[in-house]
Amino acid sequence: GRRHHHKTPLPGARGRALVPAARPQLRIHSAPAPARGEGPRNRPGTDQMGGGSGGRGKGMPRAMAPVEEVDVAAVRYKPAELQAPHLTGFPLRAFVWLLESPLLGPLVTSILKKQNNMTQMLQHTVIPERPMFYPEYPPQEPERGVVTLGDDRDPVDRVEEALSCLAPYDPSGRFTSADEKNPFLYWKIRDFAYAYRSGITTPSAVAELVIAGVEEWNNKKPPMPMLIFFKADDLRKQADASTKRFEKGSPISVLDGIFFAVKDDIDCLPYPSKSATTFFDEIRPVEKDAVAVSRLRKCGVIFIGKANMHELGLGVTGNNPNYGTVRNPHSVDRYTGGSSSGPAALVSSGLCSGAIGTDGGGSVRIPSSLCGIVGLKTTFGRTDMTGVVCDAGTVEVASPLTSSVEDSVLLYSALAGSRPMDKLTLRPSLLCVPNLVSSENSKILQSVKVGKYTEWFHDVSDIEISNTCEDALSLLRNTFGCQIEEIILPELLEMRTAHLVTIGSEGFCQLNAHYQEGRRTEMTLDTRGSLALFGSFTSADYVASQRLRRRMMYYHMEAFRKVDVIATPTTG
């Protein structure tokens, strides 16, 4: 983790920064793979980043070879060498003023982009692929050992079916805690469900402990502002309704009475959605719950309030001068990561079992990693984004943060379900969860192939990070029988640039009218610096980035012909 230094006027977009935080954790990307087999024979003549060298003469631009012809085996890994000033205080304020200056701003952003090879990559390179404006996935073969939940079914029914896919619950040893003040800390969803049904405790009793816990964290030195909006009376009201359902013997689902937090860019009545700004509720009032929230509420979930975040999601630290910066519960001199800093801290502290965050480039996964919990970025379009502030692009999703994979399965089964428009344009595969009690899955890990790009895997700031992740891979191999396969993913520098331009342009387009009307002066300095950079991207930059997106999707789908998942350190 990083200690609390407010630096970098040039962060990346939501969930991605040019100087990311780091802590030893393991991230595994998974995707349904096409049938395994060999790809097309490739031609040589690629440069170090995977693109074709082409023929270059005087005045000739760099030309990338068609992606199908790139000789992946000849690609040489090239570490990123990002350049950005590290500034705080008055120098940072002066730098942001320069970026926003109509006369000097274009010059400064041009220099920064050239220093980081963005201009060469996007404006002086011939990219032969067609743009991919939305993620496109080839048809997938049905997976074995899964249960199809049904995209249009009631979330209560989906949760109950997902529950039947988990191993039988064993309560022995679950209800002893060294913390007598907060005996429920780090209970899982099924722990609460069992305790409520057995009369061990009630949602109302737990609500009082949650209220006391929030107040205790807020009063710490330094304070821990995990929630931006919190109403104890509303929490008691929800808990009382749940308690009465249990008293009548009619709980709604296994999620009834379970406490969850909601990131401040997701609508949840009776609270406003400010995206951790000081003003956004004035231009976007909340009239009803977001679809993701309404699905959980229908299952009986209790919402404790709106969780803190990096302002407008434009950063990966969680630093927020407006409401205070959320600190890592396990080490308060370190960041949580962001932008879903509050949701991750609340789950990590044990105050709630799960939370809903948003993720476009790591905003759920990074804080989950740094806080030691489970963060899942769902496939784009898998969750309905109606009622989410950042529903304006092609990378953002609403996703769960939980303390265990089991809880992620249950929360995901309630949240998931594409909106009609996304079903038409994205054609998502069938919604399913793994059937962990199926005989087909008794030895499933022995057939799993884990992809590892060794040079990328070890390109981290501290060897402790990669060593810890190596230990995790060794555990998967030696204890569970997974196979570790070496892979190569070309053009990672291009991928990072394309992502930054894509998410930055989409976010800036959503905010531009308010930015131009003077609202930028109400934003924090790092947000203003980011938006000034994003506003410098051209339409040609955006289209070039979508051409690169098609190349990236091709390389990853080719990798998934050989492996089932790709493992990397989450951040480093």
XYZ file of C-alpha atoms in Angstrom:
572
model
C 0.000 0.000 0.000
C 1.047 3.592 -0.377
C 1.406 5.931 2.545
C -0.691 9.090 2.454
C 0.969 11.407 -0.020
C -1.340 13.484 -2.209
C 0.533 13.535 -5.468
C 0.208 13.116 -9.214
C -1.756 15.755 -11.052
C -1.908 13.266 -13.900
C -3.850 10.282 -12.556
C -5.638 7.915 -14.825
C -9.384 7.626 -15.234
C -11.734 5.835 -12.931
C -9.831 3.018 -11.304
C -6.551 3.565 -13.116
C -3.605 5.817 -12.364
C -0.295 6.430 -14.010
C 1.323 5.691 -10.650
C -0.764 2.850 -9.124
C -0.776 1.702 -5.521
C 0.657 -1.661 -4.575
C 0.252 -4.493 -2.098
C 0.952 -8.201 -2.490
C -2.300 -9.740 -3.668
C -3.277 -11.948 -6.563
C -5.770 -11.133 -9.274
C -7.134 -13.792 -11.584
C -8.907 -12.730 -14.763
C -11.280 -15.345 -16.075
C -13.335 -15.619 -19.211
C -15.144 -18.374 -21.058
C -12.575 -19.724 -23.505
C -13.122 -20.886 -27.063
C -12.197 -24.447 -27.851
C -8.492 -24.946 -27.372
C -6.448 -25.144 -30.487
C -3.667 -23.500 -32.366
C -4.090 -20.011 -33.749
C -3.080 -18.941 -37.248
C 0.545 -19.029 -38.283
C 2.035 -15.573 -37.772
C 4.563 -13.657 -39.748
C 7.727 -12.256 -38.190
C 8.748 -8.612 -38.200
C 7.148 -7.261 -35.047
C 8.485 -4.590 -32.791
C 8.969 -4.895 -29.044
C 5.349 -4.062 -28.244
C 3.855 -6.568 -30.672
C 2.883 -4.235 -33.510
C 4.328 -4.782 -36.923
C 7.327 -2.691 -37.814
C 6.040 -2.248 -41.312
C 8.091 -0.431 -43.909
C 9.230 2.987 -42.767
C 10.944 5.460 -44.960
C 11.281 9.219 -44.803
C 8.021 10.726 -43.619
C 6.406 7.304 -43.256
C 4.419 6.596 -40.051
C 4.855 3.485 -37.993
C 2.553 0.747 -39.296
C 1.295 -2.134 -37.190
C 0.956 -5.538 -38.807
C -2.589 -6.935 -38.898
C -3.161 -8.547 -35.529
C -3.641 -12.039 -37.015
C -0.138 -11.860 -38.513
C 1.759 -10.791 -35.388
C 4.333 -13.389 -34.307
C 3.468 -13.461 -30.600
C 6.406 -15.722 -29.773
C 8.806 -13.025 -31.002
C 7.324 -10.294 -28.768
C 9.681 -8.922 -26.128
C 8.234 -7.444 -22.951
C 8.834 -3.740 -22.476
C 8.235 -2.257 -19.001
C 6.235 0.933 -18.831
C 8.231 4.116 -18.293
C 5.564 6.609 -17.330
C 6.472 10.230 -16.775
C 4.393 12.633 -14.683
C 5.297 15.305 -12.137
C 4.774 14.550 -8.435
C 3.329 17.711 -6.899
C 1.537 18.824 -3.736
C 0.324 22.099 -2.268
C 0.905 25.312 -4.221
C 2.955 23.652 -7.044
C 0.008 21.307 -7.667
C -2.458 24.208 -7.685
C -0.240 26.148 -10.106
C 0.132 23.103 -12.359
C -3.630 22.589 -12.536
C -4.020 26.279 -13.405
C -1.599 25.749 -16.282
C -3.500 22.670 -17.482
C -6.788 24.586 -17.490
C -5.319 27.682 -19.177
C -6.748 28.124 -22.707
C -3.329 29.275 -23.960
C -0.845 27.148 -21.990
C -2.975 24.081 -21.250
C -2.763 22.535 -24.743
C 1.032 22.968 -24.698
C 1.416 21.275 -21.289
C -0.869 18.347 -22.109
C 0.862 17.919 -25.464
C 4.235 17.636 -23.730
C 2.907 15.132 -21.204
C 1.367 12.968 -23.916
C 4.516 13.023 -26.021
C 6.674 12.128 -23.012
C 4.471 9.075 -22.438
C 4.459 8.087 -26.140
C 0.722 8.645 -26.462
C 0.968 10.973 -29.455
C 3.208 8.561 -31.377
C 0.945 5.647 -30.510
C -2.384 7.223 -31.424
C -1.613 9.839 -34.084
C 1.494 8.605 -35.882
C 0.729 4.897 -36.143
C -1.306 3.095 -38.790
C -3.638 0.646 -37.007
C -5.270 -1.653 -39.599
C -8.099 -3.043 -37.407
C -11.660 -1.752 -37.416
C -12.756 0.071 -34.247
C -14.495 -1.948 -31.530
C -16.755 0.555 -29.776
C -18.341 -2.036 -27.471
C -16.764 -5.258 -26.189
C -17.455 -8.071 -28.619
C -17.333 -11.694 -27.520
C -17.443 -14.692 -29.852
C -20.151 -17.282 -29.163
C -19.143 -19.508 -26.246
C -19.713 -23.204 -25.766
C -21.932 -24.011 -22.746
C -19.876 -24.463 -19.601
C -19.923 -27.707 -17.656
C -20.663 -27.915 -13.956
C -22.700 -24.719 -13.783
C -26.306 -23.832 -13.035
C -28.101 -21.363 -15.297
C -29.919 -18.759 -13.219
C -31.993 -17.056 -15.878
C -31.399 -13.403 -16.670
C -35.046 -12.353 -16.328
C -35.955 -14.285 -13.189
C -36.805 -12.672 -9.876
C -33.588 -11.956 -7.922
C -34.970 -13.839 -4.901
C -35.352 -16.985 -6.996
C -31.870 -16.578 -8.464
C -30.328 -16.209 -5.004
C -32.076 -19.330 -3.732
C -30.844 -21.333 -6.710
C -27.300 -20.042 -6.238
C -27.530 -21.004 -2.558
C -28.285 -24.603 -3.549
C -24.983 -24.661 -5.486
C -22.880 -24.072 -2.349
C -21.519 -26.728 -0.046
C -23.749 -27.541 2.958
C -23.427 -24.952 5.740
C -21.615 -26.021 8.924
C -22.213 -23.671 11.887
C -19.718 -25.325 14.220
C -17.096 -22.905 15.486
C -18.661 -19.983 13.668
C -20.035 -18.029 16.582
C -17.028 -17.469 18.807
C -15.334 -14.080 18.591
C -12.467 -12.546 20.503
C -14.138 -9.156 20.087
C -16.935 -9.111 22.660
C -18.047 -5.606 21.596
C -18.639 -6.714 18.005
C -19.151 -10.492 18.005
C -20.529 -10.451 14.449
C -17.331 -9.077 12.869
C -16.364 -10.957 9.703
C -19.437 -13.167 9.692
C -20.336 -14.348 6.213
C -23.820 -14.123 4.713
C -24.781 -17.649 5.725
C -23.480 -17.026 9.253
C -25.955 -14.172 9.669
C -28.755 -16.153 8.050
C -28.186 -19.076 10.432
C -27.902 -16.785 13.472
C -31.180 -15.014 12.634
C -33.083 -18.238 12.036
C -31.657 -19.851 15.179
C -32.440 -16.915 17.443
C -28.766 -16.238 18.211
C -29.287 -12.602 17.270
C -31.589 -10.342 15.251
C -31.077 -7.756 12.510
C -32.071 -5.050 15.011
C -29.391 -6.169 17.474
C -26.758 -6.210 14.749
C -27.910 -2.764 13.554
C -27.068 -1.273 16.952
C -23.581 -2.763 16.760
C -23.137 -1.389 13.215
C -24.210 2.088 14.362
C -21.766 1.946 17.259
C -19.010 0.686 14.947
C -19.530 3.518 12.439
C -19.379 6.091 15.223
C -16.253 4.490 16.668
C -14.425 4.592 13.320
C -15.519 8.200 12.731
C -14.135 9.242 16.114
C -10.757 7.592 15.700
C -7.587 9.665 15.454
C -7.142 10.061 12.543
C -10.864 9.698 11.622
C -12.096 6.994 9.268
C -14.894 8.535 7.131
C -16.023 5.331 5.420
C -19.563 6.646 4.884
C -20.545 9.971 3.327
C -24.247 9.587 4.150
C -25.452 7.622 7.154
C -28.793 7.800 8.987
C -29.026 5.682 12.114
C -32.831 5.976 12.229
C -33.189 4.713 8.644
C -30.901 1.779 9.451
C -32.979 0.922 12.537
C -36.175 1.122 10.463
C -34.864 -1.350 7.875
C -33.529 -3.689 10.564
C -36.827 -3.609 12.489
C -38.758 -4.630 9.368
C -36.354 -7.521 8.781
C -36.515 -8.609 12.435
C -40.312 -8.780 12.253
C -40.102 -10.972 9.158
C -37.903 -13.425 11.038
C -40.233 -13.350 14.054
C -43.093 -14.333 11.737
C -40.957 -17.075 10.190
C -41.109 -15.489 6.739
C -37.677 -14.106 5.753
C -37.505 -13.131 2.096
C -34.226 -14.835 1.210
C -30.813 -15.767 2.571
C -29.921 -12.070 2.068
C -32.704 -10.854 4.377
C -31.187 -8.812 7.211
C -27.712 -8.762 5.666
C -25.964 -5.384 5.881
C -24.551 -3.857 2.721
C -23.026 -0.517 1.722
C -23.526 1.365 -1.554
C -20.878 3.449 -3.271
C -21.821 7.124 -3.557
C -22.214 6.998 -7.343
C -25.091 4.474 -7.146
C -28.606 5.735 -6.339
C -30.027 4.490 -3.042
C -32.956 6.221 -1.358
C -33.249 8.184 0.931
C -29.752 9.452 0.156
C -28.444 11.750 -2.621
C -25.713 10.609 -5.023
C -22.822 13.054 -5.028
C -20.027 10.808 -6.337
C -18.089 12.251 -3.377
C -18.247 15.777 -4.825
C -19.751 18.726 -2.978
C -22.336 19.524 -5.646
C -23.382 16.656 -7.923
C -26.721 16.127 -6.176
C -27.684 19.655 -7.270
C -27.487 18.730 -10.957
C -28.657 15.112 -10.680
C -31.370 14.480 -8.078
C -32.131 10.923 -6.960
C -35.725 9.877 -7.575
C -35.552 6.122 -7.022
C -33.141 3.272 -6.308
C -30.700 2.156 -8.962
C -31.706 -1.184 -10.493
C -28.816 -2.923 -8.701
C -30.003 -1.529 -5.350
C -33.647 -2.377 -5.996
C -32.740 -5.993 -6.751
C -30.937 -6.346 -3.429
C -33.661 -4.500 -1.538
C -36.172 -6.958 -2.988
C -34.128 -9.742 -1.345
C -34.367 -8.075 2.076
C -30.914 -6.485 2.189
C -30.328 -3.687 4.719
C -28.401 -0.678 3.365
C -26.235 1.119 5.899
C -25.598 4.238 3.800
C -23.578 5.757 0.964
C -19.884 4.881 1.029
C -16.994 7.278 0.457
C -14.983 7.176 -2.773
C -12.399 8.994 -4.848
C -14.157 12.060 -6.230
C -16.090 11.128 -9.398
C -14.127 7.873 -9.416
C -11.174 9.584 -11.112
C -8.345 7.949 -9.193
C -7.149 4.775 -7.542
C -6.096 5.973 -4.076
C -9.402 6.962 -2.474
C -7.933 10.337 -1.508
C -10.830 12.755 -0.967
C -10.363 16.235 0.542
C -14.138 16.823 0.455
C -15.139 14.236 3.054
C -11.824 12.939 4.285
C -9.721 10.095 2.971
C -10.689 6.547 3.895
C -7.730 4.700 5.404
C -6.922 1.031 5.168
C -8.527 -0.703 8.194
C -5.536 -3.034 8.491
C -2.956 -0.237 8.390
C -4.329 3.274 8.857
C -1.211 4.960 7.480
C -1.962 3.401 4.089
C -4.550 3.972 1.398
C -7.430 1.611 0.749
C -7.029 2.016 -2.979
C -9.864 3.352 -5.091
C -12.039 4.511 -6.372
C -14.381 2.268 -4.299
C -12.469 3.111 -1.128
C -15.394 3.296 1.290
C -17.058 0.046 0.189
C -13.771 -1.858 0.485
C -12.973 -0.397 3.922
C -16.450 -1.189 5.274
C -16.250 -4.824 4.216
C -12.616 -5.127 5.303
C -13.390 -3.661 8.738
C -16.137 -6.243 9.245
C -18.958 -3.719 9.594
C -20.900 -5.210 6.686
C -20.817 -8.406 4.661
C -20.700 -6.789 1.257
C -21.032 -3.670 -0.825
C -21.794 -2.532 -4.350
C -19.099 -0.565 -6.129
C -18.391 0.501 -9.692
C -15.399 -0.531 -11.780
C -14.119 0.675 -15.133
C -10.415 0.033 -14.739
C -9.813 -1.412 -11.277
C -12.085 0.656 -9.009
C -13.487 -2.463 -7.314
C -10.522 -4.785 -7.770
C -7.738 -2.476 -6.559
C -9.273 -1.517 -3.175
C -10.461 -5.089 -2.674
C -6.905 -6.284 -3.171
C -5.305 -3.691 -0.914
C -7.880 -4.324 1.829
C -7.730 -8.120 1.608
C -11.293 -8.831 0.411
C -12.896 -10.206 -2.774
C -13.690 -7.819 -5.631
C -15.366 -8.963 -8.834
C -15.601 -6.915 -12.007
C -18.498 -8.409 -13.912
C -18.555 -8.631 -17.693
C -19.597 -5.340 -19.291
C -23.378 -5.255 -19.651
C -23.981 -8.145 -17.254
C -25.363 -5.822 -14.554
C -27.987 -3.145 -15.235
C -26.376 0.295 -14.791
C -29.639 2.268 -14.693
C -29.431 4.668 -11.755
C -25.629 4.730 -11.641
C -23.866 8.075 -12.109
C -21.113 6.647 -14.316
C -23.501 4.969 -16.780
C -22.017 6.806 -19.741
C -19.460 4.632 -21.460
C -18.250 1.228 -22.554
C -16.191 0.000 -19.603
C -18.095 0.726 -16.358
C -19.992 -1.920 -14.401
C -21.673 -2.180 -11.000
C -19.978 -4.992 -9.117
C -19.876 -6.714 -5.715
C -17.263 -6.445 -2.968
C -17.467 -9.172 -0.309
C -15.353 -10.905 2.303
C -15.453 -14.304 0.571
C -15.908 -15.902 -2.842
C -19.007 -17.685 -1.541
C -20.616 -14.360 -0.673
C -19.661 -13.021 -4.108
C -21.624 -15.861 -5.704
C -24.726 -14.972 -3.685
C -24.454 -11.219 -4.218
C -23.686 -11.611 -7.926
C -26.712 -13.857 -8.420
C -28.940 -11.064 -7.064
C -27.242 -8.176 -8.901
C -26.831 -9.705 -12.340
C -29.217 -9.266 -15.217
C -28.685 -7.214 -18.367
C -30.991 -4.421 -19.449
C -32.876 -4.973 -22.714
C -30.648 -2.650 -24.758
C -27.506 -4.536 -23.699
C -29.078 -7.887 -24.538
C -29.592 -6.678 -28.104
C -26.182 -5.094 -28.623
C -23.891 -7.265 -26.468
C -25.669 -10.645 -26.670
C -24.380 -11.838 -23.289
C -23.972 -15.537 -22.622
C -26.346 -17.302 -20.249
C -26.191 -16.112 -16.642
C -24.807 -18.950 -14.551
C -22.896 -19.782 -11.352
C -20.647 -22.769 -10.569
C -22.409 -25.744 -9.043
C -19.964 -26.516 -6.233
C -21.853 -29.614 -5.088
C -21.882 -31.224 -8.529
C -19.847 -34.390 -8.970
C -18.488 -32.814 -12.161
C -16.725 -30.207 -10.037
C -15.247 -32.496 -7.384
C -11.824 -32.347 -9.043
C -12.347 -29.392 -11.342
C -9.227 -27.515 -10.260
C -7.038 -30.294 -11.620
C -8.207 -29.416 -15.118
C -7.788 -25.637 -14.752
C -4.980 -24.065 -16.763
C -3.677 -20.804 -15.309
C -1.913 -18.438 -17.705
C 1.137 -16.538 -16.467
C 3.042 -13.903 -18.436
C 6.192 -14.124 -16.335
C 7.846 -10.835 -17.282
C 4.599 -8.908 -16.753
C 3.920 -10.839 -13.545
C 7.247 -9.691 -12.048
C 7.072 -6.090 -13.288
C 6.128 -4.691 -9.865
C 7.537 -2.084 -7.501
C 8.504 -4.548 -4.772
C 9.649 -8.147 -5.142
C 7.527 -9.025 -2.081
C 4.455 -8.515 -4.256
C 5.452 -10.961 -6.970
C 6.892 -13.427 -4.443
C 3.595 -13.522 -2.553
C 1.696 -14.042 -5.786
C 4.151 -16.780 -6.799
C 3.339 -18.503 -3.514
C -0.355 -18.357 -4.400
C 0.309 -19.952 -7.784
C 2.435 -22.647 -6.126
C -0.469 -23.393 -3.794
C -2.823 -23.743 -6.745
C -0.386 -26.045 -8.507
C 0.901 -28.196 -5.637
C -2.225 -28.443 -3.488
C -5.076 -28.274 -5.973
C -3.429 -29.612 -9.121
C -3.816 -26.552 -11.354
C -1.538 -26.324 -14.379
C 0.509 -23.150 -14.810
C 1.077 -22.266 -18.467
C 3.357 -19.553 -19.847
C 1.608 -17.052 -22.141
C 2.475 -13.781 -23.883
C 0.185 -10.762 -24.122
C 1.553 -8.300 -26.688
C 1.055 -4.529 -26.771
C 0.362 -3.941 -23.090
C 1.560 -0.340 -23.362
C -0.936 0.225 -26.150
C -3.627 -1.395 -24.037
C -3.001 0.977 -21.118
C -3.067 4.001 -23.413
C -6.222 2.892 -25.195
C -7.936 2.310 -21.871
C -6.959 5.714 -20.501
C -8.215 7.505 -23.616
C -11.429 5.466 -23.703
C -12.480 5.842 -20.094
C -11.170 9.404 -19.895
C -13.012 10.577 -23.004
C -16.258 8.900 -21.974
C -16.084 10.355 -18.480
C -15.173 13.832 -19.731
C -18.055 13.805 -22.213
C -20.471 13.101 -19.362
C -19.074 15.937 -17.214
C -18.043 18.445 -19.879
C -21.144 20.666 -19.814
C -20.849 21.172 -16.051
C -17.071 21.536 -16.352
C -17.416 24.291 -18.948
C -20.110 26.095 -16.929
C -17.681 26.649 -14.078
C -18.317 23.641 -11.834
C -14.681 22.608 -12.175
C -13.729 25.122 -9.487
C -15.786 23.037 -7.025
C -13.793 19.890 -7.807
C -10.586 18.720 -6.144
C -7.264 19.497 -7.804
C -6.468 15.963 -8.924
C -9.947 15.648 -10.500
C -9.434 18.925 -12.354
C -6.030 17.796 -13.551
C -7.486 14.534 -14.852
C -10.344 16.271 -16.650
C -7.986 18.782 -18.253
C -5.977 15.875 -19.665
C -9.078 13.986 -20.792
C -10.409 17.080 -22.519
C -7.257 17.175 -24.654
C -8.010 13.819 -26.287
C -9.351 14.161 -29.815
C -12.007 12.173 -31.646
C -9.190 10.596 -33.678
C -7.472 9.541 -30.427
C -10.694 7.889 -29.287
C -11.247 5.996 -32.535
C -7.604 4.893 -32.611
C -8.066 3.563 -29.086
C -11.046 1.499 -30.218
C -8.928 0.056 -33.017
C -6.408 -0.931 -30.361
C -9.226 -2.411 -28.289
C -9.953 -4.869 -31.094
C -6.300 -5.929 -31.105
C -6.310 -6.376 -27.332
C -9.459 -8.494 -27.437
C -7.883 -10.671 -30.117
C -4.698 -11.250 -28.101
C -6.658 -12.132 -24.979
C -9.045 -14.471 -26.788
C -6.039 -16.213 -28.331
C -4.561 -16.607 -24.850
C -7.837 -18.095 -23.647
C -7.557 -20.773 -26.310
C -4.667 -22.132 -24.262
C -5.652 -21.289 -20.678
C -8.778 -20.861 -18.592
C -7.684 -17.894 -16.473
C -4.849 -15.355 -16.472
C -3.189 -14.595 -13.141
C -1.326 -11.374 -12.298
C -0.655 -9.287 -9.198
C -3.688 -6.984 -8.925
C -1.568 -3.860 -8.660
C 2.083 -3.195 -8.202
